[in-house]
CSV table of C-alpha atoms in Angstrom, one decimal:
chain,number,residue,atom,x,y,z
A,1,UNK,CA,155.3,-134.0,98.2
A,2,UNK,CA,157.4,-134.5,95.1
A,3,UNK,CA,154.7,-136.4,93.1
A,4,UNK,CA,151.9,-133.9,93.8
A,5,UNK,CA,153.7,-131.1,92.7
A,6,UNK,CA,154.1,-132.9,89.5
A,7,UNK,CA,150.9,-134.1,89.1
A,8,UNK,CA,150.2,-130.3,89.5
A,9,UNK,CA,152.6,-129.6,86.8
A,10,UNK,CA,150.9,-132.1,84.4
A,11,UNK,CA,147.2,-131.1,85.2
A,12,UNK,CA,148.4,-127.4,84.2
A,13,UNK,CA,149.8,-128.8,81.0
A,14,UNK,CA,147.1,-131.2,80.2
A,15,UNK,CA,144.6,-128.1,80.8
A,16,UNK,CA,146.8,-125.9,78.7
A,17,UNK,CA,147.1,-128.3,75.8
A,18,UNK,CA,143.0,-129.1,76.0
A,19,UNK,CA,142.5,-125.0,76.0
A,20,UNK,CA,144.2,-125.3,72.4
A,21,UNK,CA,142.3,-127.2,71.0
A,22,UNK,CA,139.0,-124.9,71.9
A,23,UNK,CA,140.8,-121.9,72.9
A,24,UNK,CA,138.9,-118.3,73.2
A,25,UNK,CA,135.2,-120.1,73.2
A,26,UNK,CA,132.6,-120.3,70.7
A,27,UNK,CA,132.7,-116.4,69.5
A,28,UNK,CA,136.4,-117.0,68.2
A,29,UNK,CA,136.0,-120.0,66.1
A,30,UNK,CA,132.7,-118.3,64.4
A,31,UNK,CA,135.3,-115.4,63.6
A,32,UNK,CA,137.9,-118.2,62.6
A,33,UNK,CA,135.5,-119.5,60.4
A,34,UNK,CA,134.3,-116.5,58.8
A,35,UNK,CA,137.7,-115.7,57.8
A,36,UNK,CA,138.5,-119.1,56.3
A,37,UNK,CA,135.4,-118.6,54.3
A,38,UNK,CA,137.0,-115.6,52.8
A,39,UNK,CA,140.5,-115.3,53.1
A,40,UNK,CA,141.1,-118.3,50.1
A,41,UNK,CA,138.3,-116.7,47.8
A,42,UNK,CA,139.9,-115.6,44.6
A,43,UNK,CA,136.4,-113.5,44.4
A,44,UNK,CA,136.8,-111.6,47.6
A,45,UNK,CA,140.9,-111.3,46.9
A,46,UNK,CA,140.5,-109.7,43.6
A,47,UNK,CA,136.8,-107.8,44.9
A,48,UNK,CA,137.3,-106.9,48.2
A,49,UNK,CA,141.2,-107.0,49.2
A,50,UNK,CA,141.2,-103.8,51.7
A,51,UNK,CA,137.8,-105.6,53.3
A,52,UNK,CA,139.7,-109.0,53.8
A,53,UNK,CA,142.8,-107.1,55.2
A,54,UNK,CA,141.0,-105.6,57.9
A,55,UNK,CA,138.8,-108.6,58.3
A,56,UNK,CA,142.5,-110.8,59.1
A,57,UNK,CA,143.8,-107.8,61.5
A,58,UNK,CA,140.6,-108.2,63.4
A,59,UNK,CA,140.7,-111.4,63.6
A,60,UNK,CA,144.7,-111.4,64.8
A,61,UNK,CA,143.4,-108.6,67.6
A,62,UNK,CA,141.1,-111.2,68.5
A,63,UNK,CA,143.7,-114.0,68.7
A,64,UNK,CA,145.8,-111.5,70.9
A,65,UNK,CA,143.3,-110.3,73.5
A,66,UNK,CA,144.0,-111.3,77.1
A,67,UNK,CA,141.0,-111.1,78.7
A,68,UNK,CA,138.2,-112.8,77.8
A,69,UNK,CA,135.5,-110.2,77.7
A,70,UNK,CA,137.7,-108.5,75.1
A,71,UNK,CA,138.7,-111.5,73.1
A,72,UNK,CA,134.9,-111.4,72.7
A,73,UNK,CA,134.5,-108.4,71.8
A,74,UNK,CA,136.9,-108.8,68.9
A,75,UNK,CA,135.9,-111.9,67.6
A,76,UNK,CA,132.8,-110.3,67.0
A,77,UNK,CA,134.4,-107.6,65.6
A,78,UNK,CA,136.4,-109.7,63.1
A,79,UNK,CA,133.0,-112.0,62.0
A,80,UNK,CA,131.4,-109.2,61.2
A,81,UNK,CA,134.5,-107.9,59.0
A,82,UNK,CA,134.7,-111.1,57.4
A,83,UNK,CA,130.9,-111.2,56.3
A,84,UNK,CA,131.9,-107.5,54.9
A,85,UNK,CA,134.6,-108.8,52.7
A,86,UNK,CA,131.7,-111.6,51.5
A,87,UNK,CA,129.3,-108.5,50.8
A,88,UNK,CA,131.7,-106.2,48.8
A,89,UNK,CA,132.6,-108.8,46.9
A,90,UNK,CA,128.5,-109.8,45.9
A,91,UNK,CA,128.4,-106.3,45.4
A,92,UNK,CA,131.0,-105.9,43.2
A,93,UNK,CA,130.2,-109.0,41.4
A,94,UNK,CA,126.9,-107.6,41.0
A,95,UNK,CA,128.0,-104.2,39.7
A,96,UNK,CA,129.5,-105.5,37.0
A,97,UNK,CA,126.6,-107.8,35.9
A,98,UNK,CA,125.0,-104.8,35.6
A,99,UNK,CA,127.6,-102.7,33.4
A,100,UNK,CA,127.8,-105.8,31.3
A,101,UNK,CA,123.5,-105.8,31.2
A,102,UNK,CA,124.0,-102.3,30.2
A,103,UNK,CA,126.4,-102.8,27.2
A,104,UNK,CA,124.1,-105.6,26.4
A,105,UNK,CA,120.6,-103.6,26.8
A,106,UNK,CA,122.5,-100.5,24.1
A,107,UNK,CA,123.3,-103.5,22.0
A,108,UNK,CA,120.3,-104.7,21.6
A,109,UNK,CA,118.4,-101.2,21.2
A,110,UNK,CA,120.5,-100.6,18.5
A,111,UNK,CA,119.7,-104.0,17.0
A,112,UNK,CA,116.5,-102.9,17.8
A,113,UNK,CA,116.6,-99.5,15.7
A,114,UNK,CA,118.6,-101.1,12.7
A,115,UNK,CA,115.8,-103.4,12.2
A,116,UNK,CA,113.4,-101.1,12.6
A,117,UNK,CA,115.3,-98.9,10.4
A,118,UNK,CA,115.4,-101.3,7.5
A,119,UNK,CA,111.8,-102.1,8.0
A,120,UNK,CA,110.6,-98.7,7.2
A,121,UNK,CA,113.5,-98.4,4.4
A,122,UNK,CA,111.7,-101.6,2.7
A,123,UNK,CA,108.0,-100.1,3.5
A,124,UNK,CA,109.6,-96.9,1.8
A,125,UNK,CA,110.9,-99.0,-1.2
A,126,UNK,CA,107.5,-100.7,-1.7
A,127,UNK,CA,105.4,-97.4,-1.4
A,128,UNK,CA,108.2,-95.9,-4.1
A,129,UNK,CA,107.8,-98.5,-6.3
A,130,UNK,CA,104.0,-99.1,-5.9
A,131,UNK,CA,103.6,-95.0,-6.9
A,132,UNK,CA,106.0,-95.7,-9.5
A,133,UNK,CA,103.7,-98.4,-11.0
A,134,UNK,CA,100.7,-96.0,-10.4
A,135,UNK,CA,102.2,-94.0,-12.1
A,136,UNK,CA,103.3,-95.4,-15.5
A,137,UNK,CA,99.5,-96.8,-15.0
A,138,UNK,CA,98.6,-93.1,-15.4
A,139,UNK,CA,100.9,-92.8,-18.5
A,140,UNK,CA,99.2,-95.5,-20.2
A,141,UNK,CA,95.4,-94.3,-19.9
A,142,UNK,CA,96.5,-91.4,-21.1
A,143,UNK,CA,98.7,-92.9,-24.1
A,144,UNK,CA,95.5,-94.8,-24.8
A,145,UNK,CA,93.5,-91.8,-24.0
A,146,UNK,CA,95.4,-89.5,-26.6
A,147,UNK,CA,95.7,-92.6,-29.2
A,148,UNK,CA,91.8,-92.8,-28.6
A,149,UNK,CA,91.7,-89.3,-30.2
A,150,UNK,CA,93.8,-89.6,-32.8
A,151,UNK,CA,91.9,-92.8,-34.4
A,152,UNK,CA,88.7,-91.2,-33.9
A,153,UNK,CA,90.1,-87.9,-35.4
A,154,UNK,CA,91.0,-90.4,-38.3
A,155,UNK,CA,88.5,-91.9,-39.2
A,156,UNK,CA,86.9,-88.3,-39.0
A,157,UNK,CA,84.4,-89.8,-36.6
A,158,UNK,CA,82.1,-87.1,-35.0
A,159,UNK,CA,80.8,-86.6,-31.6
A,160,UNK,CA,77.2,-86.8,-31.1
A,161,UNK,CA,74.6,-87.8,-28.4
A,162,UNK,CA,74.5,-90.8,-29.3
A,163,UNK,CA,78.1,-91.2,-29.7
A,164,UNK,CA,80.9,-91.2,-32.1
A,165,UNK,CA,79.4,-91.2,-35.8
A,166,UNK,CA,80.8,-91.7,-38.9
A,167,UNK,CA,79.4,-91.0,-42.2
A,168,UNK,CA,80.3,-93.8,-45.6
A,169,UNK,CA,79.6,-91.9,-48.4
A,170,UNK,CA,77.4,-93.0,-51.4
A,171,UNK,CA,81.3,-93.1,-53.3
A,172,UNK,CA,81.8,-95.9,-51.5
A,173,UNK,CA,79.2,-98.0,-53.1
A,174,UNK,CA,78.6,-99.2,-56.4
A,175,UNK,CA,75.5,-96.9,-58.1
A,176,UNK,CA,72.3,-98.3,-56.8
A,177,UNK,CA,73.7,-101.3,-55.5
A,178,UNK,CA,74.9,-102.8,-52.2
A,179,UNK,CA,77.9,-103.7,-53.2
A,180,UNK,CA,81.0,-102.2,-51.4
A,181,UNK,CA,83.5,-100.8,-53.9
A,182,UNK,CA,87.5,-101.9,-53.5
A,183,UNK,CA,88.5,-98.4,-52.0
A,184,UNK,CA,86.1,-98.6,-49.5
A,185,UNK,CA,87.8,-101.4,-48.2
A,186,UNK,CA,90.4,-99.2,-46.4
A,187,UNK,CA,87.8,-97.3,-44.4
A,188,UNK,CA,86.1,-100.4,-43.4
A,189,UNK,CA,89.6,-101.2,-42.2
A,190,UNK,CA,90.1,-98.3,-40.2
A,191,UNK,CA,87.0,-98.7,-39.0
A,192,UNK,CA,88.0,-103.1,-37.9
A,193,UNK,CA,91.7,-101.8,-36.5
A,194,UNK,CA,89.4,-99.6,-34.0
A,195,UNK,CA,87.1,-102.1,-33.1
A,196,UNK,CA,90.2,-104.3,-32.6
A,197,UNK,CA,92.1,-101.8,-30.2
A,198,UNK,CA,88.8,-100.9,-28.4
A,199,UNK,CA,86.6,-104.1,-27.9
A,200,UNK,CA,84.4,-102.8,-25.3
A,201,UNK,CA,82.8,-100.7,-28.1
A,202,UNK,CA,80.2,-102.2,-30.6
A,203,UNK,CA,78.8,-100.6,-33.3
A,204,UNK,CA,75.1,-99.5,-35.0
A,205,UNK,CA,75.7,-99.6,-38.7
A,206,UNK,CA,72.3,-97.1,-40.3
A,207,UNK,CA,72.1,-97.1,-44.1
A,208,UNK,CA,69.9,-94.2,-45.7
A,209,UNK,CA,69.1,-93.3,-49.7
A,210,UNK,CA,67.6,-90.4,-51.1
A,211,UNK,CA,63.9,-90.1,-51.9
A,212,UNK,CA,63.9,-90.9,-55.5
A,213,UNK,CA,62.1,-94.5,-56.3
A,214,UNK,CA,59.8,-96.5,-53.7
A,215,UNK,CA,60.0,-96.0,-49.7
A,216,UNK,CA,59.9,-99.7,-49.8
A,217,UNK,CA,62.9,-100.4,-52.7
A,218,UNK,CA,64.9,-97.9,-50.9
A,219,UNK,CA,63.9,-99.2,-47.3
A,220,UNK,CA,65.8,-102.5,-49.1
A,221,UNK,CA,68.6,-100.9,-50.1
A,222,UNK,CA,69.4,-99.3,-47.4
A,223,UNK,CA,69.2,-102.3,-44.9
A,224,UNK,CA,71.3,-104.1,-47.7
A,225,UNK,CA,74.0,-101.7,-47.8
A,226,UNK,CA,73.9,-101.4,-43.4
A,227,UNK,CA,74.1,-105.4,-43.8
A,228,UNK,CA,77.8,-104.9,-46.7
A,229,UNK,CA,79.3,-103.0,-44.0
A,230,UNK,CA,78.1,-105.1,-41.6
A,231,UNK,CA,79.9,-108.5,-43.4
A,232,UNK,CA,83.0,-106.3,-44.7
A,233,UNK,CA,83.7,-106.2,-41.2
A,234,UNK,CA,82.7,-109.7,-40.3
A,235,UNK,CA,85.3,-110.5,-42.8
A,236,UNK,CA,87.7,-108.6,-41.2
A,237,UNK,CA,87.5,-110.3,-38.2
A,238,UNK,CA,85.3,-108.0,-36.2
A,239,UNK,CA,82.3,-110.1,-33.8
A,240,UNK,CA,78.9,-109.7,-35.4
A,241,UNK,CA,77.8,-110.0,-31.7
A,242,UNK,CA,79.3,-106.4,-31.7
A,243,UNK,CA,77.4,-105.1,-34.6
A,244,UNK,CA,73.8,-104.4,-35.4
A,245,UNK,CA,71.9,-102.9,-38.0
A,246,UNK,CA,69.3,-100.3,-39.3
A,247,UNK,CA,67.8,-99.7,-42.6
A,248,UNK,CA,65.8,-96.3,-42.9
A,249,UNK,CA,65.2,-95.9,-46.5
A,250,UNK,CA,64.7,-92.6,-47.2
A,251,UNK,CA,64.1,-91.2,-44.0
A,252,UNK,CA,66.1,-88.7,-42.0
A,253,UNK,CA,67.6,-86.6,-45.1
A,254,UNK,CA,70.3,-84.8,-43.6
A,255,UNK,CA,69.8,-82.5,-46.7
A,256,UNK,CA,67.4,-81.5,-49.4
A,257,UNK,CA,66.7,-84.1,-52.0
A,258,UNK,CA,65.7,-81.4,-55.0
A,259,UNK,CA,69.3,-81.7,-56.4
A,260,UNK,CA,71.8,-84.3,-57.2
A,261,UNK,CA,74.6,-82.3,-54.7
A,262,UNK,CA,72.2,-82.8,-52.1
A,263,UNK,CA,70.4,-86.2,-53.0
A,264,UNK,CA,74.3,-88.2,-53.0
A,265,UNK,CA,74.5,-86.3,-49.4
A,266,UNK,CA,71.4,-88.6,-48.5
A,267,UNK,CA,72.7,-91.6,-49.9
A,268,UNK,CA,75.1,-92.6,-46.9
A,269,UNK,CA,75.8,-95.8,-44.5
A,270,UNK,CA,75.9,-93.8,-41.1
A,271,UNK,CA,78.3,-95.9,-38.0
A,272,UNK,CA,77.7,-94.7,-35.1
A,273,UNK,CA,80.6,-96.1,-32.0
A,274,UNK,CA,79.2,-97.1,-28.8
A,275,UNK,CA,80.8,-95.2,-25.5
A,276,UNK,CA,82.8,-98.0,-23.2
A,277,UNK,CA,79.7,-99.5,-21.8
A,278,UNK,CA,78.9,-100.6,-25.5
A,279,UNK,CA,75.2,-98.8,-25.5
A,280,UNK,CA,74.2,-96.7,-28.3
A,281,UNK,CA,71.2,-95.3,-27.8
A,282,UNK,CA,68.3,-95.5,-30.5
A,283,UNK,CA,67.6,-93.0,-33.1
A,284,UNK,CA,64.3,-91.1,-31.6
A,285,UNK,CA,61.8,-90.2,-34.9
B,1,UNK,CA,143.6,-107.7,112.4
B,2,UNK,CA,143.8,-109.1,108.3
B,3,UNK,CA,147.2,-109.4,107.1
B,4,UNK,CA,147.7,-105.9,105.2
B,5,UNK,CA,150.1,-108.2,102.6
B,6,UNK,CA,146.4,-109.7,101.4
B,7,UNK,CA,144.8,-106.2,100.7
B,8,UNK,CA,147.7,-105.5,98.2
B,9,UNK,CA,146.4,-107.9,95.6
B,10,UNK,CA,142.9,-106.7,96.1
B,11,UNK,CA,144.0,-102.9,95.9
B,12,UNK,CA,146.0,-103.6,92.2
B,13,UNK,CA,142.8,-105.4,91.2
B,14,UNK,CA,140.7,-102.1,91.8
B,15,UNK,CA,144.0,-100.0,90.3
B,16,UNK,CA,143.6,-102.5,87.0
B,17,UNK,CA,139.8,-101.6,86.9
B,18,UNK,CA,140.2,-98.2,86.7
B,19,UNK,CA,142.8,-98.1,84.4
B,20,UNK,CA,140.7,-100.1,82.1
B,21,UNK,CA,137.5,-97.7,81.3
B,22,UNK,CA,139.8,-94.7,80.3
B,23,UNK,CA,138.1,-92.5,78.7
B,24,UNK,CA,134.5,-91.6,77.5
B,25,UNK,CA,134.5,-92.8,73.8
B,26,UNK,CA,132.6,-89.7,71.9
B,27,UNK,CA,134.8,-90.1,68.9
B,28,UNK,CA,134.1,-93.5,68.5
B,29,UNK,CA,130.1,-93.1,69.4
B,30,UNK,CA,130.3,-90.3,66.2
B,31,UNK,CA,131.9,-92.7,64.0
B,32,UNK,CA,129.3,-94.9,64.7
B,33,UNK,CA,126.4,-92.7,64.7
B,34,UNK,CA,127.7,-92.0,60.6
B,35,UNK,CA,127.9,-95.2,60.0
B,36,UNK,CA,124.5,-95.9,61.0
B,37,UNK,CA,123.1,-93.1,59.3
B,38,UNK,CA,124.8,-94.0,55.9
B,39,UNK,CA,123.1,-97.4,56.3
B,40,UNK,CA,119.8,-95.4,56.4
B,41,UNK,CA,120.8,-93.1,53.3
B,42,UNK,CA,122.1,-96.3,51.1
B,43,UNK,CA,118.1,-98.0,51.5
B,44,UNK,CA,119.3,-100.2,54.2
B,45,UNK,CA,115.9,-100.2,55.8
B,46,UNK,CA,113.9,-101.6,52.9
B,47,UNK,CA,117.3,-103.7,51.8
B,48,UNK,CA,118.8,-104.7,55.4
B,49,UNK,CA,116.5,-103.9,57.7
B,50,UNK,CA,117.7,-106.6,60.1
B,51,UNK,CA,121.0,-105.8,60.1
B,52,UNK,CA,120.4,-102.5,60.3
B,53,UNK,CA,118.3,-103.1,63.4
B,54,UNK,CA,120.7,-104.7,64.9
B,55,UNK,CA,123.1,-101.6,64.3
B,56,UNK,CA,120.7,-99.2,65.8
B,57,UNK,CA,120.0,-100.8,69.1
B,58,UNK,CA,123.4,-101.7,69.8
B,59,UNK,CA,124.0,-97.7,69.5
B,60,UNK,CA,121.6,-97.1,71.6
B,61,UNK,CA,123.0,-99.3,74.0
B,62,UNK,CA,126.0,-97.7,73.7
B,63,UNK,CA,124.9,-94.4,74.4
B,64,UNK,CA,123.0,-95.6,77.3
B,65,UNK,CA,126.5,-97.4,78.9
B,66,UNK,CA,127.7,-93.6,78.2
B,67,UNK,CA,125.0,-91.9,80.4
B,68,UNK,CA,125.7,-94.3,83.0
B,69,UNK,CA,129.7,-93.6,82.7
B,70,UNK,CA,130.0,-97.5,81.6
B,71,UNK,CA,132.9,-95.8,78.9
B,72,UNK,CA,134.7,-99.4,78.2
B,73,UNK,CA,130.9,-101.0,77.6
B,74,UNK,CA,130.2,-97.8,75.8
B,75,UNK,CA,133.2,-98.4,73.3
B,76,UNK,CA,132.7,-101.8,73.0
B,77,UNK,CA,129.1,-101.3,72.0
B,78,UNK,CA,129.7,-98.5,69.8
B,79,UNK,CA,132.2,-100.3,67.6
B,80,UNK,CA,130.1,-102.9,67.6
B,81,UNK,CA,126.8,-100.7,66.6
B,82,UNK,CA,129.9,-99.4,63.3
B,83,UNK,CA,130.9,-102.5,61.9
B,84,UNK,CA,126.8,-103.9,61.9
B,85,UNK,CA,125.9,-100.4,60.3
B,86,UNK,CA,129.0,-101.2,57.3
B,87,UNK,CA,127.5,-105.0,57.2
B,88,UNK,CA,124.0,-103.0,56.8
B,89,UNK,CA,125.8,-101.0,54.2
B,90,UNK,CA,127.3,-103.2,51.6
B,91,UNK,CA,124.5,-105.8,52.3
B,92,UNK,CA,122.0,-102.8,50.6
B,93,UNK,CA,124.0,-101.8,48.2
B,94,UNK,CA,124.4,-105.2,46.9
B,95,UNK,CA,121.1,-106.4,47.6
B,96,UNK,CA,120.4,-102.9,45.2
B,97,UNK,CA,122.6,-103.7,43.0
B,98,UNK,CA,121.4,-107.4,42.5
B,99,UNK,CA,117.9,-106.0,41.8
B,100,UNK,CA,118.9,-103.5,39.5
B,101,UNK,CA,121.2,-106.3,37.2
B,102,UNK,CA,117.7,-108.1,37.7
B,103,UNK,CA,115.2,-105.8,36.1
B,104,UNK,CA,118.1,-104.9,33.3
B,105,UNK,CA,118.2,-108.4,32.0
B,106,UNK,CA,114.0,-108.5,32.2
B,107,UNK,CA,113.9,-105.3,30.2
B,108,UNK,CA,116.7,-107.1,27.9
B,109,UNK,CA,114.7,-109.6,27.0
B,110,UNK,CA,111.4,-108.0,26.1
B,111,UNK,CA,113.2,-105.9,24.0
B,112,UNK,CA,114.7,-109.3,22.3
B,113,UNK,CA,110.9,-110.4,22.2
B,114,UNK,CA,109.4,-107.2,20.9
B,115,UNK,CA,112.8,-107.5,17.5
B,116,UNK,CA,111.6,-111.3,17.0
B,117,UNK,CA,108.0,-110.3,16.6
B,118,UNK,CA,107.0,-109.8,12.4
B,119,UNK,CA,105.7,-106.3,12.1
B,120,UNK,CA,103.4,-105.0,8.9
C-alpha cells in the first residue's frame, strides 16, 4: 500500500533526524565536549597548538567512523587528546611561573647581598671610626703624659717615694720671717698652673729652719712659712681642701748646720705632689 | 534445501570480519609500551598514579587480546593504553612543575622575611 510505504519513508526520516540530535551515543558528546573546552582557549591556542590539532583530527576520526564499536573507540581517543591539550597548557603555564619565580628568587638574593653588603660596609665604618677615636684618645694621654713631664721637669720637681718633691729655698723668704718675697711669687705660680692642669693631685707643703735659735721658735717658723705657701696658693685660686701642712722646725737637716752654705740649705719649704690618687704618704722619723 | 541466494549475505558478513582484524599490531603495542614507560620515568607514579594505572592495565589488556589473536581489540587497546600513558605524562610534569613554582615562591618569601629582619 501507497500510504505505508510512506509512512515507512517518514519513520526512517523522523529516526534519522532524532539520531542527529544524539548521534554516536554518550562517548562522542564527552569527546565533543572535551574539545569545546579547549579548542576556544587562547591559553591552550598559544600553549599547546600541536596538542589541540591532534586533539580536533581525533575528534573528526571519531565523527567519521562507521561502525559504532569504532566510533567508540575514537571518541575515546579524541577526549583523552583534548584533556592533553588542557595539561600542556597547565604545564606550560606553570613552567613559566617558575622561570619568572626564578628571576624573582636571583632578584631578591641579590637584594639580599646588597643589604647585607652595606650592613657590614656601615659595621666597617663604625669600627674605623671608633679605632680612630681610640686612637686620638691614645694621642692625648700621651700629650698629657709628655706635658706631665715637662711641668714637673719645670718646676725642677724631684721624684721620690713619696712622690714628686720640690724644694723653696730660704731666697724666697724674707730673713727670719714668713713672709713670701715678690719673686717667689712666680714659683708659687708654677707651682698653682700645675695644680690647675692636674686636679686629682693635692699637695703636702713641709717647712724646715736650721738649728740656730729654739726648737720651739723655729718649730713656729717653720709651720708659718708651710702656712705662706699654703695661702700664696689659696690666693691663686688653688682649693685649701687640696693642701695641707707640716712644720718640723729644725728637724730633718738635709745638710750640716756648722756653716752658713749648709745652714740656708736647711732653711727650705719642701712641696711634695701627691700621685693621681691624691695620697702622699707621711714622712716616717 | 535453504535458498543458496540467503547464504550470500551471511558469507560477505564473515568476508567483512576477516578483513577487519588485519594484522597483529606489534608496532603499535611498542609505541605504547614507551609511552607507558616514559610516564614511569617523568614521576607519574607519585604525580599520576591513576592515570597511569589506567595506562598500564589497558596494555596489559592489550597484550592479552594479542595472545589470544584478538589483533583489532589488541590495537584498539593498545592506542588506548598510549594516549592514557601521554595524559599520565603531561599530568606529572605539570603537577611537577606546579610544585616546583610552589616551593620557589615559599623560599622567596623567607628570604624577603629574613632582608626585613634588623640585624646588629
Amino acid at each position: 500500500m501507497k500510504n505505508g510505504k510512506a509512512y515507512l519513508v517518514y519513520l526512517a526520516l523522523g529516526l534519522l533526524t532524532t539520531g542527529c540530535a544524539t548521534p554516536g551515543g554518550p562517548e562522542l558528546e564527552e569527546a565533543r565536549a572535551a574539545f569545546q573546552r579547549v579548542e576556544n582557549d587562547p591559553q591552550v591556542v598559544s600553549n599547546a597548538p600541536v596538542a589541540l590539532e591532534r586533539a580536533g583530527e581525533a575528534l573528526q576520526a571519531a565523527e567519521q567512523a562507521e561502525d559504532d564499536e569504532e566510533r567508540q573507540h575514537l571518541a575515546y581517543i579524541a577526549k583523552q587528546r583534548a584533556l592533553i591539550a588542557r595539561q600542556e597548557t597547565e604545564l606550560a603555564i606553570a613552567r613559566a611561573q617558575v622561570e619568572e619565580a626564578e628571576v624573582e628568587r636571583q632578584q631578591v638574593l641579590l637584594k639580599a647581598r646588597a643589604s647585607e653588603a652595606e650592613r657590614a660596609r656601615l659595621r666597617a665604618e663604625q669600627r674605623a671610626r671608633e679605632a680612630e677615636l681610640a686612637r686620638m684618645q691614645t694621642e692625648q694621654a700621651q700629650a698629657r703624659a709628655a706635658q706631665l713631664a715637662a711641668q714637673i721637669e719645670e718646676l725642677q720637681a724631684q721624684q721620690t717615694e713619696r712622690g714628686l718633691v720640690l724644694t723653696l729655698s730660704d731666697v724666697l723668704f724674707a730673713f727670719d720671717r714668713a713672709e713670701l718675697k715678690p719673686g717667689a711669687m712666680r714659683t708659687v705660680g708654677e707651682i698653682s698652673d700645675f695644680l690647675q692642669e692636674y686636679p686629682e693631685r693635692s699637695i703636702l707643703i713641709e717647712g724646715f729652719t736650721d738649728s740656730i735659735g729654739s726648737a720651739s721658735y723655729n718649730q713656729d717658723l717653720s709651720q708659718r712659712r708651710a702656712d705662706a705657701v699654703r695661702d700664696a696658693l689659696i690666693s691663686m685660686g688653688v682649693d685649701p681642701l687640696r693642701m695641707q701642712t707640716r712644720g718640723y722646725g729644725e728637724q730633718f737637716p738635709v745638710t750640716s748646720n756648722s756653716n752658713e752654705a749648709g745652714r740656708q740649705l736647711n732653711r727650705r719649704v719642701e712641696i711634695i705632689i701627691s700621685d693621681e690618687e691624691g695620697d702622699i704618704p707621711e714622712r716616717s722619723g | 534445501m535453504k535458498n543458496p541466494k540467503e547464504l550470500i549475505p551471511a558469507a560477505a558478513l564473515i568476508l567483512l570480519a576477516g578483513c577487519a582484524s588485519v594484522e597483529p599490531p606489534v608496532e603499535q603495542i611498542a609505541h605504547s609500551q614507551t609511552a607507558v614507560q616514559q610516564a614511569h620515568d617523568v614521576g607519574a607514579r607519585e604525580y599520576a598514579p591513576l592515570e597511569l594505572r589506567q595506562a598500564t592495565q589497558k596494555l596489559e589488556q592489550a597484550q592479552a587480546a594479542m595472545a589470544e589473536e584478538e589483533y583489532l581489540e589488541a590495537r584498539r587497546l593498545a592506542e588506548q593504553a598510549q594516549v592514557d600513558a601521554e595524559l599520565a605524562q603531561t599530568m606529572a610534569l605539570s603537577e611537577e612543575a606546579e610544585a616546583a613554582a610552589h616551593e620557589l615562591r615559599e623560599s622567596i618569601r623567607i628570604l624577603r622575611e629574613e632582608i626585613a629582619r634588623p640585624r646588629g
